[in-house]
Amino acid sequence: MPPAITRSTPERLSRPQQVAEAIKSWVMANGWGPGDRLPSETDLIARFGMAKGTIREAIRILEAQGLVKSRTGPGGGVFVHRVSEERATALLGNYFYFQHLTIDDVYQIRAVLEPELAAALAGKLTETQLRALEEVMTGYSEPARTPEEERVQHLASLRFHAMLAEMSGNPLLRFLIRFIANMLADITVSRKLYAQPNRELWESGLDYQSRLLAALRAGDAPLARQILADHMHNAHRLMRVQETVLTQRFLPEGEII
Amino acid sequence: MPPAITRSTPERLSRPQQVAEAIKSWVMANGWGPGDRLPSETDLIARFGMAKGTIREAIRILEAQGLVKSRTGPGGGVFVHRVSEERATALLGNYFYFQHLTIDDVYQIRAVLEPELAAALAGKLTETQLRALEEVMTGYSEPARTPEEERVQHLASLRFHAMLAEMSGNPLLRFLIRFIANMLADITVSRKLYAQPNRELWESGLDYQSRLLAALRAGDAPLARQILADHMHNAHRLMRVQETVLTQRFLPEGEII
DNA sequence: CCCAATTTGTTCGTATGTATC
DNA sequence: AGATACATACGAACAAATTGG
């Protein structure tokens, strides 16, 4: 049975919002998880005693939060869904769309998270994983000659960081690093940062990555940390001269590094 | 004019989702910001050539993401809204509800972010801000005698960290620290962590906070960083013995430290 | 390939609630 | 108090998608 809903202006939520919250806590109370099916629309209409439109709006609210997915047809219905990283990234991105973030702000965080990640991974990666990282590196074995090549290389380097994060056993660290990498990638797309090829950035980038891989393979955590700390310092310095304020956009979800 | 919508199975989004995305990019394209009013429901129905229900579901999607708010009555309508920290916290919390986070995971992040924050704030706080922090400290000038007192003190200490974050000029750092503090606060509420009063935690907590305030006042960034690093190490150790896996719940939005 | 059943998706007309003037 | 301009909610009908026979 769904939690009762006080119909007489309980706080200030619209009915669909109340229904959405009620369903949410109902799901939690019953211990339902990803893949489990919610009662059908018709059922919900009956249980909550509300019109179809109201119930549908409630479902849409949950869907927008990434908590459920619905399918039509027999065997269809509304299903509890694990919030995807893409959805979480998009939703959090909406928040920062309205915040005034600077390059300094972002790099202040990167400068502590990335070295921490590197240190945590040292000696923990399989040979397969290390190979995969080397693979990405080959994407910029040549210095960029055009702004477009530069942009592509920068995105590849961000993908390198995202892959590294993917290998972390810490879901929080993983999400944060990937989220930040996505924000930065988004900027290069929308603002054409790096208008001119920057040979210095390329050289330092390639160099640090090979040294990092060596340190990771050797299991030298302090060295891995130091390498990434230096690199972040360098990348920060090089980015700062080009732009100080990040312009953001709404992320339509889906495009993720 | 709103962006045209391809009606014949464009990707796989339901129509309300398409409309929501269309409105979103329409708002961006027009440079609308918080407070600006979207066209009325009737207008949107006409512009998009869709039924009321569809439009309403689209609005609900945007509302769930925290991007718009709607008011009834004359002068009412749907307004662009800056995504609130509460909303962003709740939405991101939904993501981690499905992730398996351990105390170690959370403290790995805290251990680098909190010291960074402290270092950044050293010498930057006004006397008023320092006083406000001292105010919160008085909430635990006495060691807790009951589990309930212990819980309250722990929440007060988390609020101390949240306040500190609030004073940071870095919106990203601010959000992350407050988000994590909220997750931890949520745990003490839902799982009654700290069942037994822990005198050691209290003593070390009170001690580090007064030393931290002194360092902040003196503008000694390295010292502030070190103090918080030590404290995080200590807090981590003390928490680890009590619980290893965090159980989470959906955050109904609103209750934030 | 088509048909039937099931479930969500969409439409429209109408009525109600709410805040402003 | 009443008129107005909005969003909000209801209900019934119809459309589309998916699955299985």
Coordinates of C-alpha atoms (C1' of nucleotides) in Angstrom, one line a residue:
Chain A
M1 CA 0.0 0.0 0.0
P2 CA 1.4 3.4 -0.9
P3 CA 1.9 5.9 1.9
A4 CA -1.1 8.1 2.6
I5 CA -1.1 11.5 1.1
T6 CA -2.5 14.4 3.0
R7 CA -4.7 16.1 0.5
S8 CA -5.2 19.4 2.2
T9 CA -2.1 21.5 1.5
P10 CA 0.4 19.7 3.6
E11 CA 3.5 21.8 2.9
R12 CA 3.3 23.3 -0.5
L13 CA 4.1 20.6 -2.9
S14 CA 1.9 20.0 -6.0
R15 CA 0.1 16.7 -6.0
P16 CA 2.4 15.1 -8.6
Q17 CA 5.4 16.0 -6.4
Q18 CA 3.7 14.5 -3.4
V19 CA 2.9 11.3 -5.3
A20 CA 6.5 11.2 -6.6
E21 CA 7.8 11.4 -3.0
A22 CA 5.3 8.9 -1.8
I23 CA 6.3 6.4 -4.5
K24 CA 10.0 7.0 -3.7
S25 CA 9.6 6.2 0.0
W26 CA 7.3 3.4 -0.9
V27 CA 10.0 1.9 -3.0
M28 CA 12.5 2.3 -0.3
A29 CA 10.2 0.9 2.4
N30 CA 9.6 -2.2 0.3
G31 CA 13.3 -2.6 -0.5
W32 CA 12.7 -2.5 -4.2
G33 CA 15.7 -2.2 -6.4
P34 CA 16.7 -1.7 -10.0
G35 CA 14.6 -3.8 -12.4
D36 CA 11.7 -4.1 -10.1
R37 CA 8.4 -3.1 -11.5
L38 CA 6.1 -0.5 -10.0
P39 CA 2.3 -1.0 -10.1
S40 CA 0.8 -0.1 -13.5
E41 CA -0.6 3.3 -14.2
T42 CA -4.1 2.0 -13.7
D43 CA -3.1 0.5 -10.4
L44 CA -1.5 3.7 -9.2
I45 CA -4.5 5.7 -10.3
A46 CA -6.7 3.4 -8.1
R47 CA -4.3 3.3 -5.2
F48 CA -3.7 7.0 -5.0
G49 CA -7.3 7.9 -6.1
M50 CA -6.0 10.5 -8.5
A51 CA -6.4 11.3 -12.2
K52 CA -4.2 9.7 -14.8
G53 CA -2.5 13.0 -15.7
T54 CA -1.5 13.5 -12.1
I55 CA 0.0 10.1 -11.8
R56 CA 1.8 10.4 -15.1
E57 CA 3.3 13.7 -14.0
A58 CA 4.6 12.0 -10.9
I59 CA 6.2 9.3 -12.9
R60 CA 7.8 11.9 -15.1
I61 CA 9.3 13.6 -12.1
L62 CA 10.9 10.3 -11.0
E63 CA 12.0 9.7 -14.5
A64 CA 13.7 13.1 -14.8
Q65 CA 15.6 12.2 -11.6
G66 CA 16.8 9.0 -13.3
L67 CA 15.1 6.8 -10.7
V68 CA 12.7 5.0 -13.0
K69 CA 12.3 4.1 -16.6
S70 CA 9.1 3.2 -18.4
R71 CA 8.4 0.9 -21.3
T72 CA 5.2 0.4 -23.3
G73 CA 3.6 -2.8 -24.3
P74 CA 2.9 -6.1 -22.6
G75 CA 5.6 -6.8 -19.9
G76 CA 6.1 -3.1 -19.9
G77 CA 5.5 -0.7 -17.1
V78 CA 7.5 1.5 -14.9
F79 CA 10.7 0.1 -13.5
V80 CA 13.1 1.2 -10.7
H81 CA 16.3 2.2 -12.3
R82 CA 19.8 2.8 -11.0
V83 CA 20.6 6.5 -11.6
S84 CA 23.2 6.5 -14.4
E85 CA 26.4 8.4 -14.2
E86 CA 25.3 10.3 -17.3
R87 CA 22.1 11.4 -15.7
A88 CA 23.9 12.4 -12.4
T89 CA 26.5 14.3 -14.4
A90 CA 23.8 16.2 -16.3
L91 CA 21.8 17.0 -13.3
L92 CA 24.8 18.2 -11.3
G93 CA 25.9 20.1 -14.3
N94 CA 22.7 22.1 -14.2
Y95 CA 23.6 23.3 -10.8
F96 CA 27.0 24.6 -11.9
Y97 CA 25.4 26.2 -14.9
F98 CA 24.3 28.9 -12.6
Q99 CA 27.4 29.1 -10.6
H100 CA 30.3 31.3 -11.5
L101 CA 33.2 28.8 -11.8
T102 CA 36.7 29.9 -12.7
I103 CA 39.6 27.9 -14.1
D104 CA 41.2 28.4 -10.7
D105 CA 38.2 26.9 -8.9
V106 CA 38.2 23.8 -11.0
Y107 CA 42.0 23.3 -10.8
Q108 CA 42.0 23.8 -7.1
I109 CA 40.0 20.6 -6.9
R110 CA 41.7 18.7 -9.7
A111 CA 45.1 19.5 -8.1
V112 CA 44.2 17.4 -5.0
L113 CA 41.9 14.7 -6.4
E114 CA 44.0 13.6 -9.4
P115 CA 47.2 13.0 -7.4
E116 CA 45.2 11.2 -4.8
L117 CA 43.7 8.9 -7.5
A118 CA 47.2 8.3 -9.0
A119 CA 48.6 7.3 -5.6
A120 CA 45.6 5.0 -4.9
L121 CA 46.0 3.2 -8.2
A122 CA 49.8 2.7 -8.0
G123 CA 50.6 -1.0 -8.1
K124 CA 46.9 -1.9 -8.3
L125 CA 46.4 -2.0 -12.1
T126 CA 46.5 -5.1 -14.2
E127 CA 48.7 -5.3 -17.3
T128 CA 45.5 -5.1 -19.4
Q129 CA 44.5 -1.8 -17.8
L130 CA 47.9 -0.3 -18.2
R131 CA 47.9 -1.3 -21.9
A132 CA 44.5 0.3 -22.4
L133 CA 45.9 3.5 -20.9
E134 CA 48.9 3.4 -23.2
E135 CA 46.5 2.9 -26.1
V136 CA 44.9 6.3 -25.4
M137 CA 48.3 7.9 -25.2
T138 CA 49.1 7.0 -28.7
G139 CA 46.4 9.4 -29.7
Y140 CA 48.9 12.2 -29.3
S141 CA 52.3 10.8 -30.1
E142 CA 52.6 13.7 -32.6
P143 CA 52.5 17.4 -31.6
A144 CA 49.3 19.1 -32.9
R145 CA 49.7 21.3 -35.9
T146 CA 46.2 22.8 -36.1
P147 CA 43.8 24.1 -33.5
E148 CA 41.5 21.2 -34.3
E149 CA 44.2 18.6 -33.7
E150 CA 45.0 20.4 -30.5
R151 CA 41.4 20.2 -29.4
V152 CA 41.2 16.5 -30.2
Q153 CA 44.4 15.9 -28.2
H154 CA 43.1 17.8 -25.2
L155 CA 39.9 15.7 -25.3
A156 CA 42.0 12.5 -25.5
S157 CA 44.0 13.6 -22.5
L158 CA 40.8 14.2 -20.6
R159 CA 39.7 10.8 -21.6
F160 CA 42.9 9.4 -20.2
H161 CA 42.0 10.9 -16.8
A162 CA 38.5 9.7 -17.0
M163 CA 39.7 6.1 -17.8
L164 CA 42.1 6.3 -14.8
A165 CA 39.2 7.3 -12.6
E166 CA 37.1 4.5 -14.0
M167 CA 39.7 2.1 -12.6
S168 CA 39.4 3.4 -9.1
G169 CA 37.5 1.3 -6.6
N170 CA 36.1 4.5 -5.0
P171 CA 32.8 5.4 -6.6
L172 CA 32.9 8.9 -5.1
L173 CA 36.4 9.7 -6.4
R174 CA 35.5 8.1 -9.7
F175 CA 32.4 10.2 -10.2
L176 CA 34.1 13.5 -9.1
I177 CA 37.1 13.2 -11.4
R178 CA 35.0 12.1 -14.3
F179 CA 32.5 14.9 -13.7
I180 CA 35.2 17.5 -13.6
A181 CA 36.8 16.1 -16.7
N182 CA 33.5 16.3 -18.5
M183 CA 33.0 19.9 -17.5
L184 CA 36.4 20.7 -18.9
A185 CA 35.8 18.8 -22.1
D186 CA 32.5 20.6 -22.4
I187 CA 34.4 23.9 -22.3
T188 CA 36.8 23.0 -25.1
V189 CA 33.8 22.2 -27.2
S190 CA 31.7 25.2 -26.5
R191 CA 34.4 27.9 -26.2
K192 CA 37.2 26.6 -28.4
L193 CA 39.7 27.1 -25.6
Y194 CA 43.1 26.4 -26.9
A195 CA 42.7 28.4 -30.1
Q196 CA 46.4 28.2 -30.8
P197 CA 48.3 24.9 -30.7
N198 CA 50.3 24.9 -27.6
R199 CA 53.5 22.9 -28.0
E200 CA 54.5 23.3 -24.4
L201 CA 51.3 21.8 -23.1
W202 CA 51.7 18.8 -25.5
E203 CA 55.2 18.1 -24.5
S204 CA 54.6 18.3 -20.8
G205 CA 51.5 16.2 -21.2
L206 CA 53.0 13.4 -23.1
D207 CA 56.0 13.3 -20.8
Y208 CA 54.1 13.2 -17.6
Q209 CA 51.8 10.5 -18.8
S210 CA 54.6 8.1 -19.7
R211 CA 56.3 8.8 -16.4
L212 CA 53.0 8.2 -14.6
L213 CA 52.4 4.9 -16.3
A214 CA 55.9 3.8 -15.2
A215 CA 55.2 4.8 -11.7
L216 CA 51.9 3.1 -11.7
R217 CA 53.4 -0.1 -13.0
A218 CA 56.2 0.1 -10.5
G219 CA 53.7 0.6 -7.7
D220 CA 55.4 3.8 -6.6
A221 CA 52.5 5.7 -5.0
P222 CA 54.4 8.8 -3.8
L223 CA 56.0 9.2 -7.2
A224 CA 52.7 8.8 -9.0
R225 CA 51.2 11.4 -6.7
Q226 CA 54.0 13.8 -7.3
I227 CA 53.9 13.4 -11.0
L228 CA 50.3 14.2 -11.2
A229 CA 50.6 17.1 -8.8
D230 CA 53.3 18.6 -11.0
H231 CA 51.2 18.1 -14.1
M232 CA 48.2 19.7 -12.6
H233 CA 50.2 22.7 -11.6
N234 CA 51.5 22.9 -15.1
A235 CA 48.1 22.4 -16.8
H236 CA 46.6 25.0 -14.5
R237 CA 49.2 27.5 -15.3
L238 CA 48.8 26.9 -19.1
M239 CA 45.0 27.1 -19.0
R240 CA 44.9 30.2 -16.8
V241 CA 46.5 32.4 -19.4
Q242 CA 43.8 31.6 -21.9
E243 CA 40.7 31.9 -20.0
T244 CA 39.6 32.9 -16.5
V245 CA 35.9 32.3 -16.4
L246 CA 34.2 29.1 -17.5
T247 CA 31.1 29.5 -19.6
Q248 CA 28.8 26.6 -19.2
R249 CA 25.8 25.1 -20.9
F250 CA 23.1 22.7 -20.0
L251 CA 24.2 19.1 -20.6
P252 CA 21.6 17.2 -22.6
E253 CA 22.8 13.9 -21.0
G254 CA 24.4 11.2 -23.0
E255 CA 27.6 12.8 -24.2
I256 CA 30.1 11.8 -21.6
I257 CA 33.7 11.2 -21.9
Chain B
M1 CA 10.2 30.7 -31.4
P2 CA 10.9 27.3 -29.8
P3 CA 13.2 24.9 -31.5
A4 CA 11.4 22.6 -33.9
I5 CA 10.7 19.1 -32.7
T6 CA 11.0 16.1 -35.0
R7 CA 7.9 14.2 -34.4
S8 CA 8.8 10.9 -36.1
T9 CA 10.9 9.0 -33.6
P10 CA 13.9 11.3 -33.5
E11 CA 16.0 9.3 -31.0
R12 CA 13.9 7.6 -28.4
L13 CA 12.7 10.3 -26.1
S14 CA 9.1 10.6 -25.1
R15 CA 7.5 13.8 -26.3
P16 CA 7.5 15.5 -22.9
Q17 CA 11.2 14.8 -22.7
Q18 CA 11.7 16.3 -26.1
V19 CA 9.7 19.3 -25.2
A20 CA 11.7 19.7 -22.0
E21 CA 15.0 19.6 -23.8
A22 CA 13.7 22.0 -26.4
I23 CA 12.6 24.5 -23.8
K24 CA 16.0 24.1 -22.1
S25 CA 18.0 25.0 -25.2
W26 CA 15.4 27.6 -26.1
V27 CA 16.1 29.3 -22.7
M28 CA 19.8 29.1 -23.2
A29 CA 19.7 30.4 -26.7
N30 CA 17.7 33.4 -25.6
G31 CA 20.0 34.0 -22.7
W32 CA 17.1 33.8 -20.2
G33 CA 18.1 33.6 -16.6
P34 CA 16.6 33.1 -13.1
G35 CA 13.4 35.0 -12.7
D36 CA 12.6 35.2 -16.4
R37 CA 9.1 33.9 -17.2
L38 CA 8.5 31.3 -19.8
P39 CA 5.5 31.6 -22.1
S40 CA 2.2 30.5 -20.5
E41 CA 1.0 27.0 -20.7
T42 CA -1.5 28.0 -23.3
D43 CA 1.2 29.7 -25.3
L44 CA 3.4 26.6 -25.1
I45 CA 0.6 24.4 -26.2
A46 CA 0.1 26.6 -29.2
R47 CA 3.8 27.0 -30.0
F48 CA 4.6 23.3 -29.7
G49 CA 1.3 22.2 -31.1
M50 CA 0.9 19.6 -28.4
A51 CA -1.7 18.8 -25.8
K52 CA -1.8 20.3 -22.4
G53 CA -0.9 17.1 -20.7
T54 CA 2.3 16.7 -22.8
I55 CA 3.4 20.3 -22.1
R56 CA 2.6 19.9 -18.4
E57 CA 4.7 16.8 -18.2
A58 CA 7.5 18.6 -19.8
I59 CA 7.3 21.4 -17.3
R60 CA 7.3 18.8 -14.5
I61 CA 10.5 17.3 -15.9
L62 CA 12.2 20.7 -15.8
E63 CA 10.8 21.4 -12.3
A64 CA 12.2 18.1 -11.0
Q65 CA 15.6 19.1 -12.2
G66 CA 15.2 22.3 -10.3
L67 CA 15.4 24.5 -13.4
V68 CA 12.0 26.1 -13.3
K69 CA 9.4 26.9 -10.7
S70 CA 5.8 27.6 -11.4
R71 CA 3.3 29.8 -9.6
T72 CA -0.5 30.0 -10.1
G73 CA -2.6 33.1 -10.3
P74 CA -2.2 36.3 -12.2
G75 CA 1.4 37.3 -12.7
G76 CA 2.1 33.6 -12.3
G77 CA 3.5 31.2 -14.8
V78 CA 6.7 29.2 -15.2
F79 CA 9.9 30.9 -14.2
V80 CA 13.5 30.0 -14.8
H81 CA 15.1 29.1 -11.5
R82 CA 18.6 28.8 -10.3
V83 CA 19.1 25.2 -9.3
S84 CA 19.3 25.2 -5.5
E85 CA 22.1 23.6 -3.5
E86 CA 19.4 21.5 -1.8
R87 CA 18.1 20.2 -5.1
A88 CA 21.5 19.5 -6.5
T89 CA 22.4 17.6 -3.3
A90 CA 19.2 15.6 -3.4
L91 CA 19.7 14.7 -7.0
L92 CA 23.3 13.7 -6.6
G93 CA 22.4 11.8 -3.5
N94 CA 20.0 9.7 -5.6
Y95 CA 23.0 8.6 -7.7
F96 CA 25.0 7.5 -4.7
Y97 CA 22.0 5.7 -3.2
F98 CA 22.7 3.0 -5.7
Q99 CA 26.5 3.0 -5.3
H100 CA 28.3 1.1 -2.7
L101 CA 30.1 3.7 -0.7
T102 CA 32.3 2.8 2.2
I103 CA 33.6 5.0 5.0
D104 CA 37.0 4.6 3.5
D105 CA 35.7 6.0 0.1
V106 CA 34.2 9.1 1.7
Y107 CA 37.2 9.8 3.9
Q108 CA 39.6 9.4 1.1
I109 CA 38.0 12.4 -0.4
R110 CA 37.5 14.3 2.8
A111 CA 41.1 13.8 3.6
V112 CA 42.2 15.8 0.7
L113 CA 39.4 18.4 0.3
E114 CA 39.1 19.6 3.9
P115 CA 42.8 20.4 4.3
E116 CA 42.7 22.2 1.0
L117 CA 39.8 24.2 2.2
A118 CA 41.4 25.1 5.4
A119 CA 44.6 26.2 3.7
A120 CA 42.6 28.3 1.2
L121 CA 40.8 30.1 4.0
A122 CA 43.8 30.9 6.2
G123 CA 44.0 34.6 6.7
K124 CA 41.0 35.2 4.5
L125 CA 38.3 35.2 7.1
T126 CA 36.8 38.2 8.7
E127 CA 36.6 38.5 12.5
T128 CA 32.8 38.1 12.2
Q129 CA 33.2 34.8 10.4
L130 CA 35.7 33.5 12.9
R131 CA 33.3 34.4 15.7
A132 CA 30.5 32.6 14.0
L133 CA 32.7 29.5 13.8
E134 CA 33.5 29.8 17.5
E135 CA 29.8 30.0 18.2
V136 CA 29.2 26.6 16.7
M137 CA 32.1 25.2 18.7
T138 CA 30.4 26.1 22.0
G139 CA 27.8 23.4 21.0
Y140 CA 30.2 20.8 22.3
S141 CA 32.2 22.4 25.1
E142 CA 31.2 19.5 27.3
P143 CA 31.9 15.8 26.5
A144 CA 28.7 13.9 25.6
R145 CA 27.2 11.7 28.2
T146 CA 24.5 10.0 26.2
P147 CA 24.4 8.6 22.7
E148 CA 21.9 11.3 21.8
E149 CA 24.3 14.0 23.0
E150 CA 27.0 12.4 21.0
R151 CA 24.9 12.4 17.9
V152 CA 24.0 16.1 18.3
Q153 CA 27.7 16.9 18.8
H154 CA 28.6 15.0 15.7
L155 CA 26.0 16.9 13.7
A156 CA 27.3 20.2 15.1
S157 CA 30.8 19.3 14.1
L158 CA 29.6 18.5 10.6
R159 CA 27.9 21.9 10.5
F160 CA 31.2 23.4 11.5
H161 CA 32.7 22.0 8.4
A162 CA 29.7 23.0 6.3
M163 CA 30.0 26.6 7.5
L164 CA 33.7 26.6 6.7
A165 CA 32.9 25.4 3.2
E166 CA 30.3 28.1 2.9
M167 CA 33.0 30.7 3.4
S168 CA 35.0 29.4 0.5
G169 CA 35.1 31.5 -2.6
N170 CA 35.2 28.3 -4.7
P171 CA 31.7 27.1 -5.5
L172 CA 32.9 23.7 -6.5
L173 CA 34.8 23.1 -3.3
R174 CA 32.0 24.5 -1.3
F175 CA 29.4 22.2 -2.9
L176 CA 31.6 19.0 -2.6
I177 CA 32.4 19.5 1.0
R178 CA 28.9 20.4 2.0
F179 CA 27.5 17.4 0.0
I180 CA 29.8 15.0 1.7
A181 CA 29.0 16.5 5.1
N182 CA 25.4 16.0 4.4
M183 CA 25.9 12.4 3.4
L184 CA 27.7 11.8 6.7
A185 CA 25.0 13.6 8.6
D186 CA 22.4 11.5 6.9
I187 CA 24.1 8.4 8.1
T188 CA 24.2 9.4 11.7
V189 CA 20.5 10.0 11.5
S190 CA 19.5 6.8 9.6
R191 CA 21.9 4.4 11.2
K192 CA 22.7 5.7 14.6
L193 CA 26.3 5.5 14.0
Y194 CA 28.1 6.4 17.2
A195 CA 26.0 4.3 19.4
Q196 CA 28.3 4.8 22.4
P197 CA 29.7 8.1 23.4
N198 CA 33.2 8.3 22.2
R199 CA 35.3 10.5 24.5
E200 CA 38.4 10.2 22.4
L201 CA 36.6 11.6 19.3
W202 CA 35.2 14.5 21.3
E203 CA 38.5 15.4 22.8
S204 CA 40.4 15.3 19.6
G205 CA 37.6 17.1 17.8
L206 CA 37.5 20.0 20.2
D207 CA 41.2 20.3 20.3
Y208 CA 41.7 20.4 16.6
Q209 CA 39.0 23.0 16.1
S210 CA 40.4 25.5 18.4
R211 CA 43.9 25.0 17.0
L212 CA 42.4 25.4 13.5
L213 CA 40.7 28.6 14.4
A214 CA 44.0 30.0 15.7
A215 CA 45.8 29.0 12.5
L216 CA 43.1 30.5 10.4
R217 CA 43.3 33.8 12.3
A218 CA 47.0 33.8 12.1
G219 CA 46.9 33.2 8.4
D220 CA 49.1 30.1 8.6
A221 CA 48.0 28.1 5.7
P222 CA 50.4 25.1 6.0
L223 CA 49.5 24.7 9.6
A224 CA 45.8 24.9 9.0
R225 CA 46.2 22.3 6.3
Q226 CA 48.2 20.0 8.6
I227 CA 45.7 20.3 11.4
L228 CA 42.8 19.3 9.2
A229 CA 44.8 16.5 7.7
D230 CA 45.6 15.1 11.1
H231 CA 42.0 15.5 12.2
M232 CA 40.6 13.7 9.1
H233 CA 43.0 10.9 9.7
N234 CA 41.8 10.6 13.2
A235 CA 38.1 10.9 12.4
H236 CA 38.5 8.3 9.7
R237 CA 40.1 5.9 12.1
L238 CA 37.5 6.4 14.7
M239 CA 34.6 6.0 12.3
R240 CA 36.1 3.0 10.6
V241 CA 35.8 0.8 13.6
Q242 CA 32.1 1.4 13.9
E243 CA 30.9 0.9 10.4
T244 CA 32.4 -0.1 7.1
V245 CA 29.5 0.3 4.7
L246 CA 27.3 3.2 4.4
T247 CA 23.7 2.6 4.0
Q248 CA 21.9 5.4 2.2
R249 CA 18.5 6.7 1.6
F250 CA 16.8 8.9 -0.8
L251 CA 17.0 12.5 0.2
P252 CA 13.6 14.2 0.1
E253 CA 15.3 17.6 -0.4
G254 CA 15.1 20.4 2.0
E255 CA 17.0 19.0 5.0
I256 CA 20.5 20.3 4.6
I257 CA 23.1 21.1 7.1
Chain C
dC1 C1' 2.7 -11.6 -41.4
dC2 C1' -1.1 -10.4 -39.0
dC3 C1' -3.9 -10.1 -35.1
dA4 C1' -5.0 -9.5 -30.3
dA5 C1' -3.9 -8.2 -25.7
dT6 C1' -1.4 -5.2 -22.6
dT7 C1' 0.6 -1.2 -21.1
dT8 C1' 2.2 3.4 -21.6
dG9 C1' 1.6 7.7 -24.4
dT10 C1' -1.3 11.6 -26.1
dT11 C1' -5.4 14.4 -26.8
dC12 C1' -9.2 17.3 -25.6
dG13 C1' -13.0 19.4 -22.9
dT14 C1' -14.2 20.9 -18.6
dA15 C1' -13.9 22.1 -13.9
dT16 C1' -11.3 23.8 -9.8
dG17 C1' -7.8 26.3 -7.2
dT18 C1' -5.2 30.4 -6.4
dA19 C1' -3.2 34.8 -6.3
dT20 C1' -3.6 39.6 -8.1
dC21 C1' -6.0 43.8 -8.9
Chain D
dA1 C1' -16.0 41.3 -3.2
dG2 C1' -15.7 40.3 -7.7
dA3 C1' -13.3 39.8 -12.1
dT4 C1' -9.2 38.2 -14.3
dA5 C1' -5.3 35.4 -15.4
dC6 C1' -2.9 31.9 -14.5
dA7 C1' -1.7 26.9 -13.2
dT8 C1' -3.8 22.5 -11.5
dA9 C1' -6.6 18.5 -11.6
dC10 C1' -10.1 15.4 -13.6
dG11 C1' -12.1 11.9 -17.0
dA12 C1' -13.0 9.8 -21.0
dA13 C1' -11.4 8.6 -25.4
dC14 C1' -7.9 7.4 -28.7
dA15 C1' -3.0 6.4 -30.3
dA16 C1' 1.3 4.1 -30.3
dA17 C1' 4.5 0.5 -28.9
dT18 C1' 5.6 -4.1 -27.7
dT19 C1' 4.9 -9.0 -27.0
dG20 C1' 3.0 -13.5 -28.0
dG21 C1' 0.1 -16.5 -30.7

